[in-house]
Short mmCIF file of C-alpha atoms in Angstrom, two decimals:
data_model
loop_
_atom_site.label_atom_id
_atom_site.label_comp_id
_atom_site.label_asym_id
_atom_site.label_seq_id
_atom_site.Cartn_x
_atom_site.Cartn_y
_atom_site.Cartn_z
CA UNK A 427 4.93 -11.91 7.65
CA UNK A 428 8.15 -13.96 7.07
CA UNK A 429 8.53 -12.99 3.80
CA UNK A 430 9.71 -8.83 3.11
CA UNK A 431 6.91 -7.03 1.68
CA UNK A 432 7.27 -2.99 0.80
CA UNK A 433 4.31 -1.40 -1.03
CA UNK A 434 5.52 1.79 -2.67
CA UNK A 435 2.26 4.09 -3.69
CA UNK A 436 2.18 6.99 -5.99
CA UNK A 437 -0.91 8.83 -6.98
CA UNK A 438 -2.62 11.88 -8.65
CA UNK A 439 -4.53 14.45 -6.75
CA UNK A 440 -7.27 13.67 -5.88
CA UNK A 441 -7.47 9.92 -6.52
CA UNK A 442 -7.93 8.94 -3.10
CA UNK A 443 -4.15 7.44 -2.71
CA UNK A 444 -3.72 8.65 0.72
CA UNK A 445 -7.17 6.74 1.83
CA UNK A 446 -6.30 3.89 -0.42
CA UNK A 447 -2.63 3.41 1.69
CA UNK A 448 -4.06 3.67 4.96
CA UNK A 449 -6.84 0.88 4.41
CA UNK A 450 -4.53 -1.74 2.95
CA UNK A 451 -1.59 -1.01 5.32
CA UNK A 452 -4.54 -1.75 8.03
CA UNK A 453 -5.17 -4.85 5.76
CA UNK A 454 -2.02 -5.66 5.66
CA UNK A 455 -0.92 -4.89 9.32
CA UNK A 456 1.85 -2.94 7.86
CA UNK A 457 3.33 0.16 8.89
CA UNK A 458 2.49 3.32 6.80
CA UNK A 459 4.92 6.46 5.49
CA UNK A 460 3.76 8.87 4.27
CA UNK A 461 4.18 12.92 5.94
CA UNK A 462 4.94 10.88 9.11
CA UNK A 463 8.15 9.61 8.41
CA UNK A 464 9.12 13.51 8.77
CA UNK A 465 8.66 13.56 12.48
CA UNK A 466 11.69 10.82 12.27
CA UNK A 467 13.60 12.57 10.21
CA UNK A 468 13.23 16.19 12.08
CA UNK A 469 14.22 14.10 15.58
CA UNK A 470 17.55 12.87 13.44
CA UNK A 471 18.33 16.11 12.56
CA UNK A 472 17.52 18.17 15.75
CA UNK A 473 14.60 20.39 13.83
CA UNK A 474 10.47 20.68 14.36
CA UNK A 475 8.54 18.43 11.66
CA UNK A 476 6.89 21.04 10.91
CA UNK A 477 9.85 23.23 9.43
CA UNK A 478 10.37 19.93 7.16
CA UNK A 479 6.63 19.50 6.19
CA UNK A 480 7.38 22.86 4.53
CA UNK A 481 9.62 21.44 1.61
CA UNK A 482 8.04 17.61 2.11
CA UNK A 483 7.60 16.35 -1.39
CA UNK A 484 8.16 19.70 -2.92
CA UNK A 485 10.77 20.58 -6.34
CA UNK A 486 13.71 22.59 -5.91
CA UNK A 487 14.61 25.23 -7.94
CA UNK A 488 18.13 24.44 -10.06
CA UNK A 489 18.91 27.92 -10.29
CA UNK A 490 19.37 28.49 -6.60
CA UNK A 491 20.39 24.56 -6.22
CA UNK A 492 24.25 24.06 -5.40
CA UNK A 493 25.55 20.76 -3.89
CA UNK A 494 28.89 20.88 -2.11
CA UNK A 495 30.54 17.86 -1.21
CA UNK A 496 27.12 15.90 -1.90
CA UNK A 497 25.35 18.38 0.56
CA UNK A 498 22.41 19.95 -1.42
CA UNK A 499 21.71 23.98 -0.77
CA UNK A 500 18.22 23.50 -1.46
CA UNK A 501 15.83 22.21 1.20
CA UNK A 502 13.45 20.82 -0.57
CA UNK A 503 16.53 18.24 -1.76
CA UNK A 504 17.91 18.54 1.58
CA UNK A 505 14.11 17.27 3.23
CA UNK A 506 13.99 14.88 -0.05
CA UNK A 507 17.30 13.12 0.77
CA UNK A 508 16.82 12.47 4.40
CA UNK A 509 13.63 10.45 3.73
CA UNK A 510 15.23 8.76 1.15
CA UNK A 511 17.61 7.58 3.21
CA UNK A 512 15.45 6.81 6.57
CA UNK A 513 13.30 4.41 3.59
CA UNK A 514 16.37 2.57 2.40
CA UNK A 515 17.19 1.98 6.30
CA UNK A 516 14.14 -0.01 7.33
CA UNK A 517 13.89 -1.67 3.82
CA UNK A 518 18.01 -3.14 4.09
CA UNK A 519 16.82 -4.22 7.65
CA UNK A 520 14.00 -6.48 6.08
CA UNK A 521 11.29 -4.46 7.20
CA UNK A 522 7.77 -4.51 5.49
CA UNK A 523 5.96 -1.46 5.19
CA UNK A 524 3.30 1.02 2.78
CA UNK A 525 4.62 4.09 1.71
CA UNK A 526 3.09 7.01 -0.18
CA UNK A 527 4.75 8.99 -2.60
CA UNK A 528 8.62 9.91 -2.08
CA UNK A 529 9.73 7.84 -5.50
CA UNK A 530 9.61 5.00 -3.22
CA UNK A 531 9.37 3.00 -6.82
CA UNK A 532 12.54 4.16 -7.92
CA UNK A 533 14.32 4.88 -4.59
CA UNK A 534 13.67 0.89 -3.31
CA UNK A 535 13.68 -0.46 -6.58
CA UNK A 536 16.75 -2.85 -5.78
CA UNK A 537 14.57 -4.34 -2.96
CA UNK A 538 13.33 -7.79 -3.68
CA UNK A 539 10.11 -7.77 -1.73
CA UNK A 540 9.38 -4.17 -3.43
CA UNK A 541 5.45 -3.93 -5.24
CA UNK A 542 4.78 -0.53 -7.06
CA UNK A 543 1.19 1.12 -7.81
CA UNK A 544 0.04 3.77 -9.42
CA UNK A 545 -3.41 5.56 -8.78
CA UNK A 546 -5.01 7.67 -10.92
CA UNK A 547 -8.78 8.64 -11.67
CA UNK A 548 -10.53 11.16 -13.95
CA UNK A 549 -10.44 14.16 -13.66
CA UNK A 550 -14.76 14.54 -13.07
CA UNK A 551 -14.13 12.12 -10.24
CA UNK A 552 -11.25 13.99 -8.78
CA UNK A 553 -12.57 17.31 -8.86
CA UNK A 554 -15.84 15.61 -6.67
CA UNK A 555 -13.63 14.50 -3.96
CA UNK A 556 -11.61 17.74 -3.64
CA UNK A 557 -13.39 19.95 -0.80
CA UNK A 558 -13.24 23.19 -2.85
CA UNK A 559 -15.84 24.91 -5.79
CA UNK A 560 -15.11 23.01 -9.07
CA UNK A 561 -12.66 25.97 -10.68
CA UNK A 562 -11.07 25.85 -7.62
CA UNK A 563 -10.39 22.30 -7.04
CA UNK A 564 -9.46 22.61 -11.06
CA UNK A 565 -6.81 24.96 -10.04
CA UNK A 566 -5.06 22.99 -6.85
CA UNK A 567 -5.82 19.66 -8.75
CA UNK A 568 -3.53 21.26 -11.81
CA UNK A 569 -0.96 22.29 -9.48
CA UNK A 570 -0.12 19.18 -7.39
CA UNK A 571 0.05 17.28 -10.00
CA UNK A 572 2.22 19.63 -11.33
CA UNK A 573 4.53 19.56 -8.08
CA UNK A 574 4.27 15.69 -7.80
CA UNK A 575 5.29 15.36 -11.49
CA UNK A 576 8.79 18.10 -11.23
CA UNK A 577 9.68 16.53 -7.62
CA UNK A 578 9.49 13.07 -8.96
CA UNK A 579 10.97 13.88 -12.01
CA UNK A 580 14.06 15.46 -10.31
CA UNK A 581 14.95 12.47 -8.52
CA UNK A 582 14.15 9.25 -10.63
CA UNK A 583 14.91 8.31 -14.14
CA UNK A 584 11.27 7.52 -14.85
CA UNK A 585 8.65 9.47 -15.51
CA UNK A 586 5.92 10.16 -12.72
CA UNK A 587 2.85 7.97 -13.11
CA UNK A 588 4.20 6.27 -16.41
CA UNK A 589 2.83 2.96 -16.91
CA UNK A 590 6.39 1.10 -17.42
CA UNK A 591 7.94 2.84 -13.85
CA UNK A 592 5.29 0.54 -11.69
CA UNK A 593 3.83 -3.17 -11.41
CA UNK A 594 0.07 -1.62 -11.38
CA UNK A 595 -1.57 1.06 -12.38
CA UNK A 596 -5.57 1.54 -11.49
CA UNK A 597 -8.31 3.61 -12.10
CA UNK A 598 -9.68 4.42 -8.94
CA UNK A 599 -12.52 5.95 -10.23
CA UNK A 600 -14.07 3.01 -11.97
CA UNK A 601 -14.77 1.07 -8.57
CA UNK A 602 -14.29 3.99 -5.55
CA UNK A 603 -11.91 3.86 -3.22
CA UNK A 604 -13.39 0.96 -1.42
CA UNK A 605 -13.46 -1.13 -4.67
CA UNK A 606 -10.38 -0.15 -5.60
CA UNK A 607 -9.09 -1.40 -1.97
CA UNK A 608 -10.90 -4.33 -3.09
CA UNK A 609 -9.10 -5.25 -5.87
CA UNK A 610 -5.54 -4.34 -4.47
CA UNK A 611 -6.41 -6.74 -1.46
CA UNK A 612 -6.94 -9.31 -3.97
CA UNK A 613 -3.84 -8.49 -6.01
CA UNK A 614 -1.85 -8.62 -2.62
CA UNK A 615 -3.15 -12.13 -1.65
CA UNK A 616 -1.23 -13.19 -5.08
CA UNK A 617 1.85 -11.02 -4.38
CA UNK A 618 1.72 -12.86 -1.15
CA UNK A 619 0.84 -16.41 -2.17
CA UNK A 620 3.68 -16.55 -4.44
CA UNK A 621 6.01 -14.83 -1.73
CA UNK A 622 5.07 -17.12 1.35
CA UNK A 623 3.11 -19.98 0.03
CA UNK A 624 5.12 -21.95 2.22
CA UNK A 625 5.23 -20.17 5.46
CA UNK A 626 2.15 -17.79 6.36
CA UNK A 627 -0.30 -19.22 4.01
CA UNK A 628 1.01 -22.78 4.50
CA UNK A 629 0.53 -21.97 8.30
CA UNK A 630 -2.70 -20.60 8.03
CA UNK A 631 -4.14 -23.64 5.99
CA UNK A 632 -3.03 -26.17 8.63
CA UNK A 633 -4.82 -23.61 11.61
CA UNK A 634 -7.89 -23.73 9.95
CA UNK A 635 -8.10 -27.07 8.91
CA UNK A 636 -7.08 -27.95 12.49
CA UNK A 637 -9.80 -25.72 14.21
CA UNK A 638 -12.41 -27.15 11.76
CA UNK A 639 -11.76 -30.30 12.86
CA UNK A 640 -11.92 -29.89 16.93
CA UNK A 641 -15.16 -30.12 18.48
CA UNK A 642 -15.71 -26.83 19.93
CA UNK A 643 -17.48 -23.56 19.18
CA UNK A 644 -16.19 -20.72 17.41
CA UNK A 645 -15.60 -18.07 19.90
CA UNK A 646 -16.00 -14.26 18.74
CA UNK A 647 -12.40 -13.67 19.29
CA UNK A 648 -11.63 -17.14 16.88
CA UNK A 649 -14.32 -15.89 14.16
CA UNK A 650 -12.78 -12.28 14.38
CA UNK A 651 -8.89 -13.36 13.51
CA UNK A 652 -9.94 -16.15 10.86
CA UNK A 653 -12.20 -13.61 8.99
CA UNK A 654 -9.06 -11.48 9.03
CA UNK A 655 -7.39 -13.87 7.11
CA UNK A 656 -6.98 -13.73 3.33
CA UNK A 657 -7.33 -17.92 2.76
CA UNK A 658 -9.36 -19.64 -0.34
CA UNK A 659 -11.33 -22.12 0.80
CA UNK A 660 -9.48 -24.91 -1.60
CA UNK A 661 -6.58 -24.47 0.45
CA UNK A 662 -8.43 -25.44 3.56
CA UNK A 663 -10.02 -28.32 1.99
CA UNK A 664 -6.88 -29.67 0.74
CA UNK A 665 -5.53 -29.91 3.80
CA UNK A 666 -8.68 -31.59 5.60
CA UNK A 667 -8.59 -33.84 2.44
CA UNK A 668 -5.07 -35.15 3.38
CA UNK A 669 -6.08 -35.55 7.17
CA UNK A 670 -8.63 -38.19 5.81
CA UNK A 671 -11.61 -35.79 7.49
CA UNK A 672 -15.01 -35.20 5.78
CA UNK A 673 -13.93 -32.10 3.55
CA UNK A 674 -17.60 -31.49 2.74
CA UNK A 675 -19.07 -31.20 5.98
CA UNK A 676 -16.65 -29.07 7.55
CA UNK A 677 -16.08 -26.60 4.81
CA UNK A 678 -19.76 -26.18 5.45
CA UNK A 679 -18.82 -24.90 8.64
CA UNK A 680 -15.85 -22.86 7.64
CA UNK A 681 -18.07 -20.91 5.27
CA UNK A 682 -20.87 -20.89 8.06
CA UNK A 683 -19.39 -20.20 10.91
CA UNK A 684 -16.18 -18.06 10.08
CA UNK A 685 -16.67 -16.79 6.65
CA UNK A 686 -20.08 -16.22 6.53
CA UNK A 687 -22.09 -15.46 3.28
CA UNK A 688 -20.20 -12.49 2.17
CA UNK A 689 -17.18 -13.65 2.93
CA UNK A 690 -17.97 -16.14 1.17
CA UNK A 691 -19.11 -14.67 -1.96
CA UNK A 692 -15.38 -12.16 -1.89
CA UNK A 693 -13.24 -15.46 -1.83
CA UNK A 694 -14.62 -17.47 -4.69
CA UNK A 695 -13.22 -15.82 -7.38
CA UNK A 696 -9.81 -16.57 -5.55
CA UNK A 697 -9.93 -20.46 -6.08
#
C-alpha cells in the first residue's frame, strides 16, 4: 500500500465492532489495535499487560484525578495516554493500520490518510449477540456504553458515536456483520481508488491485463492472489483495450477463470 491508510473504529456494545475490525484489517492486510497494543505499551513501561488491561479504555474519576507536571494520578489517564501516544508514533512514521476504539478519530485526526467509522445496531440485535440472559445482557450492554461514552468524552471534544465526529456511521444490524464487512470493503475500494489510483490500483490493472493476455493456465496460487484483489473489471478492460487485445474474449476469462460467478456478481455494482 503506497499510499497511508489508518482506519480508526468506534462502536457500541454489542454491534459486532471488534469482529467487524478484524475481518477488514484481514481484508486489508493491515495491522490491527485494539487491547493488543497494551502488551507494547506494558514492555515500554516495564509493567505486565495485564495490570494495564485493568484501566484499558476505562474513565477516570476527576475527583481523585491530579496531573503534576503533565503526569496524570489516575491510571486509567495514565494507561489512556500511553496508547495515545504509541498510535501517534506509527501513524507520523506513515504506517497503515485498523484500530478499535481509543478516540483514534479524534486522537489521529491531523493524519491525512485517517478514515473514521462508527458502528452501531439496535438494541434487539445487540442484546442477541451478547452471551448472557436478555436482562442481563440489558444490564452490561447499558454499562459499556456508558464507560465507552465518559472515557471518550474525557479525552475528545466530540461526542462519542455522534454522527459529525466520523466519515461513516452504519447500522450493523440491517445487513450482519458479514454484510456490514461487505459494504465497508466496498467503501474502502473508493477510499482507496481515490488514494492510489495511480500506484496500487494502476499496478494491479496492468498485472491483470498482462496475465490475461499470456498463454498459460491459471495456477491455484495465481487464481488465489487475483481473487484477493479488489479490481472492477472496466479497469482491466481498459487497459487490454489500449494494448489493441480482444477485450471481449479475455474478460471472458478474467470473470471465468479468476473471478468466478460470485465474484463476479460482488464487483458489478463497482463499475
Amino acid at each position: 500500500m503506497s499510499h497511508q491508510l489508518i482506519v480508526a473504529i468506534g462502536r457500541e456494545s454489542g454491534s459486532g465492532g471488534l469482529d467487524i475490525a478484524h475481518t477488514l484489517a484481514e481484508r486489508l492486510q493491515l495491522p490491527l489495535f485494539d487491547k493488543s497494543i497494551l502488551q507494547k505499551a506494558a514492555e515500554d513501561k516495564g509493567v505486565s499487560a495485564e495490570t494495564l488491561e485493568r484501566y484499558d479504555e476505562r474513565p477516570y474519576s476527576p475527583l481523585f484525578c491530579r496531573s503534576v507536571r503533565g503526569i496524570s494520578s489516575a491510571p486509567e489517564d495514565c494507561v489512556a495516554q500511553m496508547q495515545f501516544e504509541l498510535l501517534r508514533q506509527h501513524a507520523d512514521a506513515g504506517e497503515s493500520f485498523v484500530v478499535l476504539g481509543r478516540c483514534a478519530e479524534e486522537v489521529l485526526a491531523d493524519q491525512e490518510g485517517l478514515v473514521s467509522i462508527f458502528i452501531r445496531a439496535d438494541l434487539d440485535f445487540r442484546v442477541k449477540r451478547t452471551p448472557l440472559p436478555e436482562e442481563e445482557a440489558l444490564d452490561f450492554i447499558k454499562h459499556q456504553d456508558r464507560q465507552r461514552r465518559i472515557y471518550h468524552d474525557q479525552h475528545c471534544k466530540g461526542d462519542w458515536g455522534d454522527a459529525k465526529c466520523y466519515d461513516l456511521v452504519i447500522n450493523s444490524a440491517r445487513l450482519d456483520i458479514p454484510g456490514t464487512v461487505d459494504i465497508l470493503d466496498r467503501f474502502f475500494l473508493r477510499v482507496l481508488g481515490e488514494k492510489e489510483g495511480t500506484a496500487v490500483m494502476a499496478e494491479s490493472r496492468e498485472q491483470a491485463a498482462s496475465f490475461l493476455a499470456g498463454s498459460q493456465e491459471t495456477s491455484p496460487s495465481r487464481r488465489a492472489l487475483m481473487q484477493s484483489t479488489i479490481l472492477p473489471r472496466t479497469a482491466v478492460y481498459t487497459v487490454l483495450k489500449r494494448r489493441g487485445l480482444d477485450a471481449e474474449k479475455l474478460m471472458d476469462k478474467y470473470v471465468r477463470e479468476v473471478q468466478g460467478p460470485a465474484s463476479h456478481d460482488r464487483y458489478a455494482g463497482l463499475e
